[in-house]
Amino acid sequence: MATVDTPAGAEEDGGASDRAASPPGGSLPRLVDSTKLIGDPRDSAVVRASHRVYEHLVAMFAPGLIEAAFDLGAFVALADGPAGAAELAERLDADPLGVRVLLDGLSCYEIVYRESAPEGGHRYRLADGMAECLLPGGLYSLAGRIRYDRAIGWDAWRDLAQHVRHPARDDSGAYRANQLSAEDYESVARGINFWAPPIVEALAGLLTDTGWKEETPRSMLDVGCGTGIYSQLLLQRFKELTATGLDDPRIVPIAEEQAQRLNVGARFSPVSQDFFQQPWPGGQDLVLLVNIFHLQTADGAQELMHRARQAVREDGVVAIVDHIVDDDSEPHSPHNRFFRLFSASMLVTGGGDSFSLAEYDQWLERAGLCRTALVDTPMHRILLARLT
Amino acid sequence: MATVDTPAGAEEDGGASDRAASPPGGSLPRLVDSTKLIGDPRDSAVVRASHRVYEHLVAMFAPGLIEAAFDLGAFVALADGPAGAAELAERLDADPLGVRVLLDGLSCYEIVYRESAPEGGHRYRLADGMAECLLPGGLYSLAGRIRYDRAIGWDAWRDLAQHVRHPARDDSGAYRANQLSAEDYESVARGINFWAPPIVEALAGLLTDTGWKEETPRSMLDVGCGTGIYSQLLLQRFKELTATGLDDPRIVPIAEEQAQRLNVGARFSPVSQDFFQQPWPGGQDLVLLVNIFHLQTADGAQELMHRARQAVREDGVVAIVDHIVDDDSEPHSPHNRFFRLFSASMLVTGGGDSFSLAEYDQWLERAGLCRTALVDTPMHRILLARLT
């Protein structure tokens, strides 16, 4: 019988190993046993601080190991079933020691599990859900996000200091909206579909609360739709809903193809347009903007809000899904923490910000809209608004 | 009055914000609120896996932010006292938005605290212990470790796949011992002193258990002593102890200088030598090898063990402090996890490994030594051995 180095309940609760009595929001496994931080009390503040900072520095190991395995095709190979390091090394044309170290490292993040093999030695098995997550082609695959890291992430984060000195500015000296190339945007857009299911689950509930029913005909506009995943999951929920998606000409065919794949192609119309230059189709029951505001300058955000106001029906809903910092809520919540870190991600990609709830409220007010709901999802907040 | 975004108890317990009921070993704050991972159960395994892997990918943000602040001199500036983003931007010749984003990011890792300033707006304050940890020159400073990341860490981890394909080998095709350059070794050696205090605390306790007393004359040999911090802290404890340190000619002056700084220079003699080629001084009460075995091949490790046996007195102690993987203990403990990740760090720096307890026991036996203790410290294990 194979025995497995799997911490109890790891697959059910998201995989951390030391989650007994885990705090709200869960915890990541640590690399420092801080119960052993004993010694001279005069040293203890700096020694504790150094252990903590060191642990953040070596966090670089995680993307390094995951992306190396991706580049080598290790996840594709493991999707066929558990295998030992020597066997995988041969298949991947890599070194047996190198592959053993790689897989042992991935087991520390519980991306693979290390099991005693029936024939002796160890073998490695992909954790539940990892195949679709780490192979190209899956609806919720991170492959695009990994390609983005490979193409620009590592350089951008290593060189963050230069972006702090000189954020992107236009000829007039003003900060710029995000400068990600169409190619990198395509990679990222394909790689972040996984955010959608819990967000759409929460959004569908909110729409139902406002009176949406499965069988009532409704229209929605998905501004900067990317792959269209948010529209498409809503279309699966609301059978008489039709959606128009606006995005870059490079992205539209991807959105069209994915709508077919999800069997909602007949009710989903992606349109290639610059949504700052061309008019938006009006009379919408829902205007949805997911991860669009954080790409803008404050002026661009205000312009989007005016345009949303123009496109929505009198009794319609504007829904914004984004990294909305809310200092009045717990400032160290996973949300506020992630949103602030995401600002730095905008800085390295040439513009944008995680704006505050106060800023959103101001843009809404100036556009003749008012906020009716603010709901947390795993890594975003949903803001609903109506005409004032 | 300034109000502070400081989670209760953050400075006392190492700084995570959601540590209520924290598990043994503590937890790192999360960026995903996994309580909000709701939705279609068919999707849930892959969506959970994707959120989890994404969180590991964006772990790159942490070294990016810390090292950018280091490069810009932000920690030096904040060591003078709390300051606002605009004020710091002027002092650092950087952009106010860039600096605000940088500091907000560091506040997510609780390296700085974000406070309401008495004059309005926010100001940022270094967390307790961070000044000595993040400025060059402090005894437990990480500056050298950060310089190592800047020089080779980012490239090495981004290119991990090539090391997995082709680990460093010698002309005969055998794996090599670690290939870190003398310059990079110097940076690292200066940057990991912080590991020493809790390790020396535990080791001193173990030596006392074996009969060491403060006033008895004793001798010790510190093989690959680096800055000599382990010897020097022991010399502070045991007033009649004398220590000889062996290391590279580049490191010896650093060790000498630090011994003076710690007021133990008269009892500490660093010697420049290749400890594989030249004989070791014999008759030692203690032969100490800290973070030396993980740099070796298995053959090199065996050779070190024979040499340790030759150098130690009949009733003396060999103490090994290293990343000793112990699969018989909890395989997902912080120790085993860190040690396995550290193997990958050895792979990217040209050789070495985190060897298993079974391997250490075999080398000990062949050298005529036997293990008498194995003790956990925050990120290492201490193995004590005596003559068989």
Tab-separated table of C-alpha atoms in Angstrom, chain A residues 152-287:
chain	number	residue	atom	x	y	z
A	152	ILE	CA	7.770	40.183	-17.779
A	153	GLY	CA	7.017	39.365	-14.129
A	154	TRP	CA	10.487	38.416	-12.921
A	155	ASP	CA	12.196	41.382	-14.548
A	156	ALA	CA	9.519	43.804	-13.411
A	157	TRP	CA	9.639	42.762	-9.742
A	158	ARG	CA	13.399	42.599	-9.609
A	159	ASP	CA	13.503	46.126	-10.987
A	160	LEU	CA	10.677	47.548	-8.875
A	161	ALA	CA	12.961	50.304	-7.546
A	162	GLN	CA	13.131	51.939	-10.946
A	163	HIS	CA	9.323	51.978	-11.202
A	164	VAL	CA	9.154	53.574	-7.744
A	165	ARG	CA	11.565	56.253	-8.938
A	166	HIS	CA	9.877	56.789	-12.291
A	167	PRO	CA	6.324	55.493	-12.713
A	168	ALA	CA	5.081	55.691	-16.308
A	169	ARG	CA	3.990	59.222	-17.266
A	170	ASP	CA	2.694	60.757	-20.469
A	171	ASP	CA	4.200	63.747	-22.320
A	172	SER	CA	2.378	66.184	-20.040
A	173	GLY	CA	3.929	64.555	-16.967
A	174	ALA	CA	0.647	62.925	-15.823
A	175	TYR	CA	0.537	59.309	-14.643
A	176	ARG	CA	-0.586	56.875	-17.324
A	177	ALA	CA	-3.174	54.112	-17.460
A	178	ASN	CA	-1.812	50.558	-17.575
A	179	GLN	CA	0.706	49.897	-20.360
A	180	LEU	CA	0.591	46.105	-20.595
A	181	SER	CA	1.081	45.076	-24.227
A	182	ALA	CA	-1.795	43.424	-26.094
A	183	GLU	CA	0.197	40.189	-26.078
A	184	ASP	CA	0.855	40.222	-22.327
A	185	TYR	CA	-2.755	41.262	-21.673
A	186	GLU	CA	-3.892	38.248	-23.661
A	187	SER	CA	-1.704	35.929	-21.538
A	188	VAL	CA	-2.982	37.422	-18.299
A	189	ALA	CA	-6.629	37.499	-19.374
A	190	ARG	CA	-6.493	33.786	-20.173
A	191	GLY	CA	-4.737	33.074	-16.867
A	192	ILE	CA	-7.154	34.683	-14.393
A	193	ASN	CA	-10.479	33.025	-15.282
A	194	PHE	CA	-10.182	31.166	-11.966
A	195	TRP	CA	-11.240	34.309	-10.105
A	196	ALA	CA	-14.686	34.186	-11.732
A	197	PRO	CA	-16.688	31.317	-10.195
A	198	PRO	CA	-16.956	32.562	-6.587
A	199	ILE	CA	-17.418	36.149	-7.804
A	200	VAL	CA	-20.232	35.177	-10.193
A	201	GLU	CA	-21.798	33.069	-7.456
A	202	ALA	CA	-21.927	36.117	-5.178
A	203	LEU	CA	-22.980	38.493	-7.983
A	204	ALA	CA	-25.792	36.198	-9.143
A	205	GLY	CA	-27.104	36.146	-5.589
A	206	LEU	CA	-27.019	39.943	-5.441
A	207	LEU	CA	-28.836	40.249	-8.788
A	208	THR	CA	-31.463	37.774	-7.608
A	209	ASP	CA	-31.918	39.945	-4.515
A	210	THR	CA	-32.635	42.922	-6.818
A	211	GLY	CA	-35.389	40.953	-8.570
A	212	TRP	CA	-33.559	39.098	-11.360
A	213	LYS	CA	-35.225	35.802	-12.199
A	214	GLU	CA	-33.890	33.013	-14.318
A	215	GLU	CA	-36.552	33.383	-17.006
A	216	THR	CA	-36.861	37.180	-17.354
A	217	PRO	CA	-35.203	38.652	-20.484
A	218	ARG	CA	-32.324	40.895	-19.457
A	219	SER	CA	-29.389	42.579	-21.163
A	220	MET	CA	-25.871	43.164	-19.900
A	221	LEU	CA	-22.768	44.951	-21.085
A	222	ASP	CA	-19.372	43.516	-20.036
A	223	VAL	CA	-16.840	46.328	-20.379
A	224	GLY	CA	-13.305	45.032	-20.980
A	225	CYS	CA	-14.677	41.514	-20.973
A	226	GLY	CA	-11.393	39.666	-21.499
A	227	THR	CA	-12.258	36.022	-22.137
A	228	GLY	CA	-15.876	36.870	-21.240
A	229	ILE	CA	-15.904	34.424	-18.326
A	230	TYR	CA	-18.040	36.626	-16.051
A	231	SER	CA	-20.715	37.138	-18.725
A	232	GLN	CA	-20.606	33.524	-19.745
A	233	LEU	CA	-21.116	32.164	-16.227
A	234	LEU	CA	-23.988	34.633	-15.731
A	235	LEU	CA	-25.503	33.523	-19.054
A	236	GLN	CA	-25.417	29.937	-17.774
A	237	ARG	CA	-27.363	31.090	-14.700
A	238	PHE	CA	-29.899	33.397	-16.331
A	239	LYS	CA	-31.297	31.652	-19.390
A	240	GLU	CA	-32.962	34.741	-20.962
A	241	LEU	CA	-29.988	37.039	-20.425
A	242	THR	CA	-28.017	38.358	-23.418
A	243	ALA	CA	-24.551	39.876	-23.086
A	244	THR	CA	-22.380	42.220	-25.103
A	245	GLY	CA	-18.651	42.197	-24.364
A	246	LEU	CA	-16.289	45.033	-25.252
A	247	ASP	CA	-12.545	44.478	-25.606
A	248	ASP	CA	-9.432	44.631	-27.700
A	249	PRO	CA	-9.543	43.033	-31.210
A	250	ARG	CA	-6.904	40.552	-30.069
A	251	ILE	CA	-9.112	39.285	-27.240
A	252	VAL	CA	-12.507	39.137	-28.989
A	253	PRO	CA	-11.885	35.824	-30.819
A	254	ILE	CA	-10.819	34.234	-27.517
A	255	ALA	CA	-14.042	35.410	-25.878
A	256	GLU	CA	-16.103	34.112	-28.820
A	257	GLU	CA	-14.467	30.702	-28.696
A	258	GLN	CA	-14.877	30.385	-24.941
A	259	ALA	CA	-18.585	31.339	-25.182
A	260	GLN	CA	-19.068	28.444	-27.619
A	261	ARG	CA	-17.186	26.120	-25.284
A	262	LEU	CA	-19.520	27.106	-22.430
A	263	ASN	CA	-22.611	26.692	-24.636
A	264	VAL	CA	-23.689	30.316	-24.397
A	265	GLY	CA	-22.338	31.511	-27.763
A	266	ALA	CA	-25.790	32.360	-29.104
A	267	ARG	CA	-26.390	34.912	-26.320
A	268	PHE	CA	-22.888	36.400	-26.090
A	269	SER	CA	-21.704	39.063	-28.560
A	270	PRO	CA	-18.156	40.291	-28.127
A	271	VAL	CA	-17.445	43.588	-29.901
A	272	SER	CA	-14.000	44.870	-30.744
A	273	GLN	CA	-13.755	48.468	-29.600
A	274	ASP	CA	-11.746	51.009	-27.652
A	275	PHE	CA	-14.204	51.606	-24.839
A	276	PHE	CA	-12.806	55.062	-24.146
A	277	GLN	CA	-13.257	56.258	-27.737
A	278	GLN	CA	-16.410	54.598	-29.099
A	279	PRO	CA	-19.945	54.852	-27.661
A	280	TRP	CA	-21.297	51.951	-25.590
A	281	PRO	CA	-24.582	50.233	-26.446
A	282	GLY	CA	-27.215	51.675	-24.079
A	283	GLY	CA	-30.349	50.484	-22.257
A	284	GLN	CA	-28.562	47.765	-20.280
A	285	ASP	CA	-30.044	46.009	-17.255
A	286	LEU	CA	-26.513	45.412	-16.028
A	287	VAL	CA	-23.251	47.178	-16.806
